[in-house]
Amino acid sequence: MLIETETTPNPATLKFLPGRIVMDAGTRDFATPEEAEASPLADMLFALGDVTGVFFGRDFVSVTAAPGVEWAGLKPDVLAILLDHFAANMPLFRQGSAGFSVPADDEITTDDPADAEIVAQIRELIDTRVRPAVANDGGDIVYRGFDKGKVFLRMHGACAGCPSSTATLKNGIEQLLKYYVPEVTEVRAV
């Protein structure tokens, strides 16, 4: 089995492509060892001690190294864990744990029903144009709400904490949404 690696715009994060589907649907982001307990794979990666984030996408796993950790030393250990996991066809999640991202109740924004058409346009653009591009960089971006011209988005995986995420948000996503949806005045990360 060959696992390819790709750099991401976030120098602390590498994208690993095992050549097979990782998540059938949705994504899953692990930002702490406690969250990673839901997945044997994420748990093993955090157990290395130099990992601060694990993200499962459709056909990739993004791993974020702790500040000051060099990938030259960490990459072989991550590859070994991924190879063992996928070669043995081990389950991605422990029994009874959620396999996909579900926003916490306090993160769900209730959109104004009067904005339903605008919100539908925004969601369509995010799902068809933004998310595939962000997934190529080892992350995900999720719609969190629309209020008085402002679109709220949450970044996951390699995109969370990436030095270029503000530029992506303002120069890329905001411009795209403003162009196609004139009611959009600003895009903010939450």
mmCIF file of C-alpha atoms in Angstrom:
data_model
loop_
_atom_site.group_PDB
_atom_site.id
_atom_site.type_symbol
_atom_site.label_atom_id
_atom_site.label_comp_id
_atom_site.label_asym_id
_atom_site.label_seq_id
_atom_site.Cartn_x
_atom_site.Cartn_y
_atom_site.Cartn_z
ATOM 1 C CA MET A 1 0.000 0.000 0.000
ATOM 2 C CA LEU A 2 1.292 3.443 -0.918
ATOM 3 C CA ILE A 3 0.286 6.553 0.991
ATOM 4 C CA GLU A 4 1.002 9.781 -0.830
ATOM 5 C CA THR A 5 1.700 12.997 1.035
ATOM 6 C CA GLU A 6 1.063 16.566 0.002
ATOM 7 C CA THR A 7 2.025 19.831 1.603
ATOM 8 C CA THR A 8 -0.719 22.272 2.495
ATOM 9 C CA PRO A 9 -0.693 26.061 2.739
ATOM 10 C CA ASN A 10 -0.362 25.520 6.489
ATOM 11 C CA PRO A 11 3.309 24.561 7.041
ATOM 12 C CA ALA A 12 2.395 22.715 10.259
ATOM 13 C CA THR A 13 -0.022 20.398 8.422
ATOM 14 C CA LEU A 14 0.579 17.589 5.939
ATOM 15 C CA LYS A 15 -2.108 15.867 3.905
ATOM 16 C CA PHE A 16 -1.894 12.059 3.643
ATOM 17 C CA LEU A 17 -3.722 10.267 0.810
ATOM 18 C CA PRO A 18 -4.121 6.510 1.430
ATOM 19 C CA GLY A 19 -5.577 5.877 -2.038
ATOM 20 C CA ARG A 20 -8.980 4.902 -0.673
ATOM 21 C CA ILE A 21 -12.045 6.475 0.902
ATOM 22 C CA VAL A 22 -11.410 7.629 4.468
ATOM 23 C CA MET A 23 -14.876 9.065 5.244
ATOM 24 C CA ASP A 24 -17.923 7.936 3.253
ATOM 25 C CA ALA A 25 -19.771 11.118 4.185
ATOM 26 C CA GLY A 26 -18.965 14.274 6.115
ATOM 27 C CA THR A 27 -15.677 15.124 7.774
ATOM 28 C CA ARG A 28 -14.280 14.826 11.268
ATOM 29 C CA ASP A 29 -11.910 17.215 13.020
ATOM 30 C CA PHE A 30 -9.980 16.305 16.182
ATOM 31 C CA ALA A 31 -8.340 19.219 17.982
ATOM 32 C CA THR A 32 -7.495 17.486 21.270
ATOM 33 C CA PRO A 33 -6.449 14.021 22.464
ATOM 34 C CA GLU A 34 -9.781 13.776 24.306
ATOM 35 C CA GLU A 35 -11.728 14.292 21.075
ATOM 36 C CA ALA A 36 -9.466 11.747 19.356
ATOM 37 C CA GLU A 37 -10.603 8.991 21.737
ATOM 38 C CA ALA A 38 -13.574 8.472 19.380
ATOM 39 C CA SER A 39 -11.197 7.134 16.718
ATOM 40 C CA PRO A 40 -8.468 4.521 17.141
ATOM 41 C CA LEU A 41 -6.544 6.132 14.262
ATOM 42 C CA ALA A 42 -6.748 9.688 15.593
ATOM 43 C CA ASP A 43 -5.962 8.398 19.085
ATOM 44 C CA MET A 44 -2.755 6.697 17.857
ATOM 45 C CA LEU A 45 -1.677 9.808 15.971
ATOM 46 C CA PHE A 46 -2.153 12.028 19.038
ATOM 47 C CA ALA A 47 -0.269 9.438 21.117
ATOM 48 C CA LEU A 48 2.871 10.334 19.162
ATOM 49 C CA GLY A 49 2.964 13.451 21.349
ATOM 50 C CA ASP A 50 3.929 15.823 18.547
ATOM 51 C CA VAL A 51 0.485 15.983 16.923
ATOM 52 C CA THR A 52 -1.970 18.791 17.725
ATOM 53 C CA GLY A 53 -4.659 18.108 15.135
ATOM 54 C CA VAL A 54 -6.097 15.323 12.982
ATOM 55 C CA PHE A 55 -8.696 15.814 10.275
ATOM 56 C CA PHE A 56 -10.485 13.130 8.240
ATOM 57 C CA GLY A 57 -11.730 14.150 4.802
ATOM 58 C CA ARG A 58 -13.319 12.056 2.077
ATOM 59 C CA ASP A 59 -10.064 10.581 0.768
ATOM 60 C CA PHE A 60 -7.386 12.057 3.006
ATOM 61 C CA VAL A 61 -6.120 12.507 6.544
ATOM 62 C CA SER A 62 -4.540 15.832 7.509
ATOM 63 C CA VAL A 63 -2.183 15.860 10.470
ATOM 64 C CA THR A 64 -0.982 19.003 12.226
ATOM 65 C CA ALA A 65 2.366 18.977 14.016
ATOM 66 C CA ALA A 66 2.989 20.816 17.274
ATOM 67 C CA PRO A 67 4.848 24.138 17.091
ATOM 68 C CA GLY A 68 8.571 23.616 16.594
ATOM 69 C CA VAL A 69 8.229 19.983 15.456
ATOM 70 C CA GLU A 70 9.973 19.150 12.188
ATOM 71 C CA TRP A 71 8.074 16.980 9.744
ATOM 72 C CA ALA A 72 11.274 15.159 8.791
ATOM 73 C CA GLY A 73 11.187 13.363 12.147
ATOM 74 C CA LEU A 74 7.402 13.039 12.539
ATOM 75 C CA LYS A 75 6.390 11.986 9.024
ATOM 76 C CA PRO A 76 7.765 8.384 9.164
ATOM 77 C CA ASP A 77 5.880 7.717 12.419
ATOM 78 C CA VAL A 78 2.622 9.124 11.001
ATOM 79 C CA LEU A 79 3.037 7.078 7.816
ATOM 80 C CA ALA A 80 3.658 3.891 9.815
ATOM 81 C CA ILE A 81 0.466 4.404 11.839
ATOM 82 C CA LEU A 82 -1.583 5.178 8.728
ATOM 83 C CA LEU A 83 -0.161 2.179 6.833
ATOM 84 C CA ASP A 84 -0.880 -0.214 9.704
ATOM 85 C CA HIS A 85 -4.404 1.158 10.130
ATOM 86 C CA PHE A 86 -5.463 1.077 6.483
ATOM 87 C CA ALA A 87 -3.653 -2.162 5.571
ATOM 88 C CA ALA A 88 -5.456 -3.943 8.412
ATOM 89 C CA ASN A 89 -8.834 -2.405 7.420
ATOM 90 C CA MET A 90 -9.330 -1.241 10.993
ATOM 91 C CA PRO A 91 -12.462 0.790 11.809
ATOM 92 C CA LEU A 92 -12.077 4.541 11.681
ATOM 93 C CA PHE A 93 -14.295 5.071 14.740
ATOM 94 C CA ARG A 94 -14.917 3.230 17.977
ATOM 95 C CA GLN A 95 -18.303 1.601 18.422
ATOM 96 C CA GLY A 96 -20.963 4.154 19.337
ATOM 97 C CA SER A 97 -19.000 7.270 18.330
ATOM 98 C CA ALA A 98 -20.177 9.717 15.684
ATOM 99 C CA GLY A 99 -18.349 9.299 12.399
ATOM 100 C CA PHE A 100 -18.939 12.754 10.969
ATOM 101 C CA SER A 101 -18.803 16.351 12.089
ATOM 102 C CA VAL A 102 -21.907 17.641 13.792
ATOM 103 C CA PRO A 103 -21.811 21.221 15.028
ATOM 104 C CA ALA A 104 -22.472 21.756 18.684
ATOM 105 C CA ASP A 105 -25.838 23.378 19.422
ATOM 106 C CA ASP A 106 -24.207 26.674 20.347
ATOM 107 C CA GLU A 107 -22.524 26.800 16.925
ATOM 108 C CA ILE A 108 -25.712 26.481 14.892
ATOM 109 C CA THR A 109 -26.938 29.823 13.648
ATOM 110 C CA THR A 110 -30.634 30.251 13.039
ATOM 111 C CA ASP A 111 -30.990 32.087 9.750
ATOM 112 C CA ASP A 112 -33.822 34.517 9.167
ATOM 113 C CA PRO A 113 -36.478 32.765 7.048
ATOM 114 C CA ALA A 114 -36.685 35.935 4.933
ATOM 115 C CA ASP A 115 -33.084 35.235 3.837
ATOM 116 C CA ALA A 116 -33.791 31.642 2.738
ATOM 117 C CA GLU A 117 -33.069 32.282 -0.953
ATOM 118 C CA ILE A 118 -29.820 34.128 -0.173
ATOM 119 C CA VAL A 119 -28.721 31.402 2.263
ATOM 120 C CA ALA A 120 -29.463 28.722 -0.348
ATOM 121 C CA GLN A 121 -27.243 30.544 -2.870
ATOM 122 C CA ILE A 122 -24.443 30.930 -0.315
ATOM 123 C CA ARG A 123 -24.606 27.263 0.703
ATOM 124 C CA GLU A 124 -24.610 26.129 -2.939
ATOM 125 C CA LEU A 125 -21.494 28.208 -3.718
ATOM 126 C CA ILE A 126 -19.706 26.967 -0.610
ATOM 127 C CA ASP A 127 -20.541 23.325 -1.349
ATOM 128 C CA THR A 128 -19.741 23.400 -5.080
ATOM 129 C CA ARG A 129 -16.885 25.896 -5.351
ATOM 130 C CA VAL A 130 -15.274 26.525 -1.978
ATOM 131 C CA ARG A 131 -15.277 23.186 -0.154
ATOM 132 C CA PRO A 132 -13.672 21.184 -3.000
ATOM 133 C CA ALA A 133 -10.853 23.733 -3.266
ATOM 134 C CA VAL A 134 -10.327 23.779 0.493
ATOM 135 C CA ALA A 135 -10.350 19.958 0.589
ATOM 136 C CA ASN A 136 -7.484 20.002 -1.933
ATOM 137 C CA ASP A 137 -5.509 21.885 0.713
ATOM 138 C CA GLY A 138 -6.325 19.312 3.420
ATOM 139 C CA GLY A 139 -9.187 21.038 5.173
ATOM 140 C CA ASP A 140 -12.841 21.920 5.140
ATOM 141 C CA ILE A 141 -14.992 24.986 5.562
ATOM 142 C CA VAL A 142 -18.510 24.866 6.945
ATOM 143 C CA TYR A 143 -21.337 27.392 6.732
ATOM 144 C CA ARG A 144 -22.349 28.738 10.156
ATOM 145 C CA GLY A 145 -24.810 31.509 9.338
ATOM 146 C CA PHE A 146 -25.852 34.666 7.533
ATOM 147 C CA ASP A 147 -26.845 37.861 9.313
ATOM 148 C CA LYS A 148 -27.265 41.358 7.844
ATOM 149 C CA GLY A 149 -24.875 40.758 4.955
ATOM 150 C CA LYS A 150 -22.272 38.861 6.985
ATOM 151 C CA VAL A 151 -21.516 35.202 6.246
ATOM 152 C CA PHE A 152 -20.049 33.169 9.105
ATOM 153 C CA LEU A 153 -17.829 30.185 8.292
ATOM 154 C CA ARG A 154 -15.812 27.710 10.360
ATOM 155 C CA MET A 155 -12.517 26.340 9.067
ATOM 156 C CA HIS A 156 -11.331 22.809 9.869
ATOM 157 C CA GLY A 157 -8.248 20.684 9.285
ATOM 158 C CA ALA A 158 -5.261 22.311 7.597
ATOM 159 C CA CYS A 159 -7.251 25.526 7.188
ATOM 160 C CA ALA A 160 -7.715 26.079 10.918
ATOM 161 C CA GLY A 161 -4.773 28.123 12.115
ATOM 162 C CA CYS A 162 -3.220 28.382 8.654
ATOM 163 C CA PRO A 163 -1.239 31.591 8.144
ATOM 164 C CA SER A 164 -2.956 32.146 4.792
ATOM 165 C CA SER A 165 -6.505 31.424 6.024
ATOM 166 C CA THR A 166 -7.350 35.115 6.438
ATOM 167 C CA ALA A 167 -6.250 35.798 2.867
ATOM 168 C CA THR A 168 -8.261 32.812 1.637
ATOM 169 C CA LEU A 169 -11.299 34.038 3.515
ATOM 170 C CA LYS A 170 -11.082 37.691 2.439
ATOM 171 C CA ASN A 171 -9.479 37.540 -1.011
ATOM 172 C CA GLY A 172 -10.984 34.293 -2.188
ATOM 173 C CA ILE A 173 -14.214 33.282 -0.517
ATOM 174 C CA GLU A 174 -15.506 36.762 0.315
ATOM 175 C CA GLN A 175 -14.890 38.017 -3.233
ATOM 176 C CA LEU A 176 -16.563 34.943 -4.735
ATOM 177 C CA LEU A 177 -19.638 35.259 -2.538
ATOM 178 C CA LYS A 178 -19.921 39.032 -3.083
ATOM 179 C CA TYR A 179 -19.712 38.521 -6.844
ATOM 180 C CA TYR A 180 -22.492 35.928 -7.041
ATOM 181 C CA VAL A 181 -24.599 37.073 -4.067
ATOM 182 C CA PRO A 182 -24.705 40.906 -3.930
ATOM 183 C CA GLU A 183 -26.361 40.799 -0.495
ATOM 184 C CA VAL A 184 -23.096 39.511 1.007
ATOM 185 C CA THR A 185 -21.011 42.337 2.455
ATOM 186 C CA GLU A 186 -18.467 40.431 4.533
ATOM 187 C CA VAL A 187 -17.228 36.925 5.400
ATOM 188 C CA ARG A 188 -16.035 36.099 8.910
ATOM 189 C CA ALA A 189 -14.435 33.062 10.491
ATOM 190 C CA VAL A 190 -15.998 31.789 13.712
#
